[in-house]
């Protein structure tokens, strides 16, 4: 395991599995993914209530798919996208956010660790007018060098929240804003004030280098599968 720590906040990144995958590899892809747990397998076997096949989220990678279209629309509105914008999306999942991002921007560069999700997003855009506007990078968002972008959008797994924020704060050239969803406690740390229980090194660094706004709270039932805690969406603008 890789351990990222600040004074009051630690996040553990799962070590890459060595098990072979039967799926064809993609560029820069050399890591398979854990099989669904028995609990996940018994919960519909990867099928929705209408019998449609659904990709089973790998909760070991922190995957919880945002399924509420109203929340997706609200997040998009908070980005204030312009037709000339280049968007960096971290963890596109099955592409529920990616598709409208493609429609509203010039280009979307999506970084995705899970090869299953890479194939799913490519399948959703294949043959559509926005197909040419999508670039997918398969890999670890922390280790991957980020390209130029105007806006960053991400539904961030807890395991990489802290290192991802620090990488975002140090990214150059500067971007216009980042609209990101975190677990609630982590999001509140970003704007915690001196004397508050959640105030920590992360709070100090983030507020020194950026302006952070709490945008909205997102209930756990808006995700598949529901996480154990609530989430929040924040907007980060570098100073």
Tab-separated table of C-alpha atoms in Angstrom:
chain	number	residue	atom	x	y	z
A	1	UNK	CA	0.000	0.000	0.000
A	2	UNK	CA	0.995	3.581	-0.607
A	3	UNK	CA	0.242	5.875	2.339
A	4	UNK	CA	-0.358	9.581	1.932
A	5	UNK	CA	-0.649	11.536	5.186
A	6	UNK	CA	-1.047	14.990	6.533
A	7	UNK	CA	-1.462	15.725	10.220
A	8	UNK	CA	-5.109	14.736	10.504
A	9	UNK	CA	-5.833	13.067	7.220
A	10	UNK	CA	-4.411	9.897	5.772
A	11	UNK	CA	-5.445	8.066	2.667
A	12	UNK	CA	-4.354	4.595	1.612
A	13	UNK	CA	-4.074	3.763	-2.046
A	14	UNK	CA	-4.589	0.097	-2.856
A	15	UNK	CA	-1.538	-1.630	-4.272
A	16	UNK	CA	-1.967	-2.870	-7.791
A	17	UNK	CA	-3.067	-6.481	-8.012
A	18	UNK	CA	-0.805	-9.019	-9.679
A	19	UNK	CA	-3.675	-11.237	-10.831
A	20	UNK	CA	-3.941	-11.643	-14.585
A	21	UNK	CA	-6.894	-10.174	-16.400
A	22	UNK	CA	-8.620	-11.884	-19.304
A	23	UNK	CA	-9.613	-8.526	-20.750
A	24	UNK	CA	-7.534	-7.121	-23.611
A	25	UNK	CA	-5.014	-4.562	-22.440
A	26	UNK	CA	-5.112	-0.928	-23.467
A	27	UNK	CA	-2.283	1.547	-23.915
A	28	UNK	CA	-0.513	2.104	-20.603
A	29	UNK	CA	-2.715	-0.561	-18.977
A	30	UNK	CA	-0.989	-3.385	-17.143
A	31	UNK	CA	-3.059	-3.783	-14.009
A	32	UNK	CA	-6.142	-5.978	-13.641
A	33	UNK	CA	-8.940	-5.207	-11.233
A	34	UNK	CA	-10.416	-7.045	-8.323
A	35	UNK	CA	-13.397	-9.277	-8.919
A	36	UNK	CA	-16.698	-8.134	-7.407
A	37	UNK	CA	-17.183	-9.175	-3.809
A	38	UNK	CA	-19.671	-11.925	-3.041
A	39	UNK	CA	-22.015	-9.276	-1.628
A	40	UNK	CA	-21.860	-7.280	-4.853
A	41	UNK	CA	-22.320	-10.392	-6.948
A	42	UNK	CA	-25.407	-11.382	-4.977
A	43	UNK	CA	-26.848	-7.893	-5.324
A	44	UNK	CA	-28.285	-8.391	-8.793
A	45	UNK	CA	-25.203	-9.991	-10.321
A	46	UNK	CA	-24.359	-6.792	-12.153
A	47	UNK	CA	-27.897	-6.350	-13.479
A	48	UNK	CA	-30.300	-3.522	-12.857
A	49	UNK	CA	-33.871	-4.083	-11.800
A	50	UNK	CA	-34.968	-3.958	-15.437
A	51	UNK	CA	-32.579	-6.767	-16.388
A	52	UNK	CA	-30.146	-4.459	-18.174
A	53	UNK	CA	-26.501	-5.430	-17.705
A	54	UNK	CA	-24.638	-2.987	-15.478
A	55	UNK	CA	-20.941	-2.790	-14.762
A	56	UNK	CA	-20.334	-3.821	-11.173
A	57	UNK	CA	-18.495	-1.041	-9.307
A	58	UNK	CA	-15.159	-2.066	-7.820
A	59	UNK	CA	-15.550	-0.628	-4.327
A	60	UNK	CA	-11.953	-1.636	-3.592
A	61	UNK	CA	-11.023	1.217	-5.938
A	62	UNK	CA	-13.544	3.527	-4.295
A	63	UNK	CA	-15.998	3.302	-7.189
A	64	UNK	CA	-19.474	4.649	-6.427
A	65	UNK	CA	-21.264	5.686	-9.613
A	66	UNK	CA	-23.283	8.905	-9.496
A	67	UNK	CA	-26.681	7.917	-10.875
A	68	UNK	CA	-28.918	10.954	-10.262
A	69	UNK	CA	-29.201	13.056	-13.471
A	70	UNK	CA	-30.313	16.103	-11.471
A	71	UNK	CA	-27.067	16.092	-9.473
A	72	UNK	CA	-25.047	15.715	-12.664
A	73	UNK	CA	-26.870	18.675	-14.223
A	74	UNK	CA	-26.274	20.795	-11.125
A	75	UNK	CA	-22.544	19.992	-11.111
A	76	UNK	CA	-22.306	20.925	-14.786
A	77	UNK	CA	-23.961	24.266	-14.077
A	78	UNK	CA	-21.407	24.975	-11.334
A	79	UNK	CA	-18.537	24.530	-13.815
A	80	UNK	CA	-19.845	27.363	-16.047
A	81	UNK	CA	-18.324	25.629	-19.063
A	82	UNK	CA	-17.572	27.529	-22.234
A	83	UNK	CA	-17.581	25.980	-25.740
A	84	UNK	CA	-13.817	26.578	-26.024
A	85	UNK	CA	-12.922	24.852	-22.739
A	86	UNK	CA	-10.665	21.831	-22.374
A	87	UNK	CA	-11.940	19.688	-19.498
A	88	UNK	CA	-9.906	17.269	-17.416
A	89	UNK	CA	-12.189	14.601	-15.960
A	90	UNK	CA	-10.675	12.322	-13.350
A	91	UNK	CA	-12.444	9.002	-12.998
A	92	UNK	CA	-15.189	9.173	-15.651
A	93	UNK	CA	-16.614	5.812	-14.570
A	94	UNK	CA	-19.336	4.735	-16.981
A	95	UNK	CA	-19.487	8.167	-18.614
A	96	UNK	CA	-22.619	9.650	-17.031
A	97	UNK	CA	-20.810	12.963	-16.539
A	98	UNK	CA	-18.531	12.578	-19.563
A	99	UNK	CA	-21.282	12.683	-22.167
A	100	UNK	CA	-22.733	16.101	-21.203
A	101	UNK	CA	-19.198	17.449	-20.657
A	102	UNK	CA	-18.391	16.519	-24.255
A	103	UNK	CA	-21.509	18.293	-25.488
A	104	UNK	CA	-20.660	21.535	-23.685
A	105	UNK	CA	-16.886	21.810	-24.201
A	106	UNK	CA	-14.252	21.746	-26.917
A	107	UNK	CA	-12.495	18.644	-25.595
A	108	UNK	CA	-12.574	16.231	-22.640
A	109	UNK	CA	-9.431	14.473	-21.450
A	110	UNK	CA	-10.500	11.664	-19.127
A	111	UNK	CA	-8.066	9.820	-16.861
A	112	UNK	CA	-9.394	6.426	-15.793
A	113	UNK	CA	-7.632	3.673	-13.834
A	114	UNK	CA	-10.108	0.861	-14.559
A	115	UNK	CA	-9.872	-0.597	-18.057
A	116	UNK	CA	-13.504	-1.727	-17.869
A	117	UNK	CA	-14.583	1.896	-17.528
A	118	UNK	CA	-12.299	2.978	-20.365
A	119	UNK	CA	-14.030	0.499	-22.670
A	120	UNK	CA	-17.472	1.576	-21.454
A	121	UNK	CA	-16.854	5.282	-22.122
A	122	UNK	CA	-15.386	4.540	-25.537
A	123	UNK	CA	-18.424	2.387	-26.337
A	124	UNK	CA	-20.824	5.165	-25.308
A	125	UNK	CA	-19.159	7.746	-27.543
A	126	UNK	CA	-18.484	5.487	-30.538
A	127	UNK	CA	-20.235	6.738	-33.655
A	128	UNK	CA	-21.564	9.897	-31.963
A	129	UNK	CA	-20.807	13.504	-32.971
A	130	UNK	CA	-18.733	13.977	-29.785
A	131	UNK	CA	-16.481	10.964	-30.319
A	132	UNK	CA	-13.658	13.087	-31.777
A	133	UNK	CA	-13.724	15.401	-28.738
A	134	UNK	CA	-12.798	12.651	-26.268
A	135	UNK	CA	-9.291	11.628	-25.255
A	136	UNK	CA	-8.917	8.864	-22.669
A	137	UNK	CA	-5.742	8.248	-20.680
A	138	UNK	CA	-5.703	4.891	-18.908
A	139	UNK	CA	-3.685	5.119	-15.728
A	140	UNK	CA	-3.275	6.384	-12.187
A	141	UNK	CA	-4.373	10.018	-11.928
A	142	UNK	CA	-1.759	10.683	-9.245
A	143	UNK	CA	1.163	9.324	-11.269
A	144	UNK	CA	0.000	10.517	-14.693
A	145	UNK	CA	1.282	13.861	-15.956
A	146	UNK	CA	-1.684	16.134	-16.477
A	147	UNK	CA	-2.061	18.119	-19.698
A	148	UNK	CA	-3.256	21.699	-20.021
A	149	UNK	CA	-6.920	22.149	-19.092
A	150	UNK	CA	-9.341	24.951	-18.269
A	151	UNK	CA	-11.677	23.086	-15.935
A	152	UNK	CA	-11.269	19.930	-13.857
A	153	UNK	CA	-14.262	17.774	-12.902
A	154	UNK	CA	-14.008	14.735	-10.652
A	155	UNK	CA	-15.956	12.404	-8.391
A	156	UNK	CA	-12.971	11.549	-6.224
A	157	UNK	CA	-12.443	8.211	-4.419
A	158	UNK	CA	-11.478	8.786	-0.782
A	159	UNK	CA	-8.281	6.772	-1.249
A	160	UNK	CA	-6.733	9.461	-3.438
A	161	UNK	CA	-8.472	12.625	-2.191
A	162	UNK	CA	-5.518	14.171	-0.336
A	163	UNK	CA	-2.767	13.541	-2.918
A	164	UNK	CA	-5.121	14.586	-5.703
A	165	UNK	CA	-5.842	17.953	-4.089
A	166	UNK	CA	-2.144	18.640	-3.505
A	167	UNK	CA	-1.376	17.741	-7.124
A	168	UNK	CA	-4.169	20.041	-8.273
A	169	UNK	CA	-2.852	22.947	-6.180
A	170	UNK	CA	0.621	22.610	-7.703
A	171	UNK	CA	-0.528	22.157	-11.314
A	172	UNK	CA	0.729	24.623	-13.889
A	173	UNK	CA	-0.237	26.278	-16.144
A	174	UNK	CA	-3.064	27.568	-13.989
A	175	UNK	CA	-6.623	26.448	-14.684
A	176	UNK	CA	-9.853	28.397	-14.246
A	177	UNK	CA	-11.528	26.124	-11.702
A	178	UNK	CA	-12.037	22.594	-10.437
A	179	UNK	CA	-15.448	21.267	-9.415
A	180	UNK	CA	-14.940	18.117	-7.396
A	181	UNK	CA	-16.955	15.755	-5.237
A	182	UNK	CA	-15.406	14.376	-2.038
A	183	UNK	CA	-16.615	12.530	1.003
A	184	UNK	CA	-18.227	15.104	3.283
A	185	UNK	CA	-15.648	15.176	6.071
A	186	UNK	CA	-12.770	15.606	3.622
A	187	UNK	CA	-14.610	18.393	1.780
A	188	UNK	CA	-15.236	20.229	5.048
A	189	UNK	CA	-11.531	20.017	5.927
A	190	UNK	CA	-10.774	22.106	2.842
A	191	UNK	CA	-12.641	25.104	4.280
A	192	UNK	CA	-12.208	24.466	8.034
A	193	UNK	CA	-11.124	27.520	10.047
A	194	UNK	CA	-8.574	27.753	12.890
A	195	UNK	CA	-10.024	26.381	16.107
A	196	UNK	CA	-12.472	24.044	14.367
A	197	UNK	CA	-12.156	20.287	14.876
A	198	UNK	CA	-11.470	19.560	11.206
A	199	UNK	CA	-8.781	22.248	10.799
A	200	UNK	CA	-5.507	20.645	9.714
A	201	UNK	CA	-2.500	21.039	7.407
A	202	UNK	CA	-4.725	20.319	4.415
A	203	UNK	CA	-6.939	23.267	5.394
A	204	UNK	CA	-3.947	25.600	5.698
A	205	UNK	CA	-2.353	24.663	2.371
A	206	UNK	CA	-5.591	24.639	0.426
A	207	UNK	CA	-6.774	28.034	1.697
A	208	UNK	CA	-3.321	29.565	1.194
A	209	UNK	CA	-3.135	28.520	-2.444
A	210	UNK	CA	-6.769	28.549	-3.528
A	211	UNK	CA	-10.261	29.865	-2.954
A	212	UNK	CA	-12.559	27.000	-1.983
A	213	UNK	CA	-16.365	27.166	-1.973
A	214	UNK	CA	-18.736	24.529	-0.629
A	215	UNK	CA	-21.349	24.129	-3.380
A	216	UNK	CA	-23.753	21.404	-2.290
A	217	UNK	CA	-24.276	18.284	-0.267
A	218	UNK	CA	-24.979	15.005	-2.074
A	219	UNK	CA	-26.787	12.213	-0.240
A	220	UNK	CA	-25.402	8.693	-0.308
A	221	UNK	CA	-28.463	7.295	-2.115
A	222	UNK	CA	-27.523	9.215	-5.262
A	223	UNK	CA	-24.763	6.663	-5.892
A	224	UNK	CA	-24.564	3.023	-6.957
A	225	UNK	CA	-23.709	1.382	-4.622
A	226	UNK	CA	-24.437	3.893	-1.836
A	227	UNK	CA	-21.252	4.801	0.079
A	228	UNK	CA	-21.230	4.719	3.874
A	229	UNK	CA	-21.051	8.512	4.180
A	230	UNK	CA	-22.482	11.638	2.561
A	231	UNK	CA	-20.595	13.632	-0.078
A	232	UNK	CA	-20.056	17.291	-0.922
A	233	UNK	CA	-19.206	19.180	-4.103
A	234	UNK	CA	-16.629	21.967	-3.866
A	235	UNK	CA	-15.251	24.523	-6.300
A	236	UNK	CA	-11.517	25.244	-6.205
A	237	UNK	CA	-9.945	28.281	-7.874
A	238	UNK	CA	-6.186	28.883	-7.633
A	239	UNK	CA	-5.106	32.254	-6.221
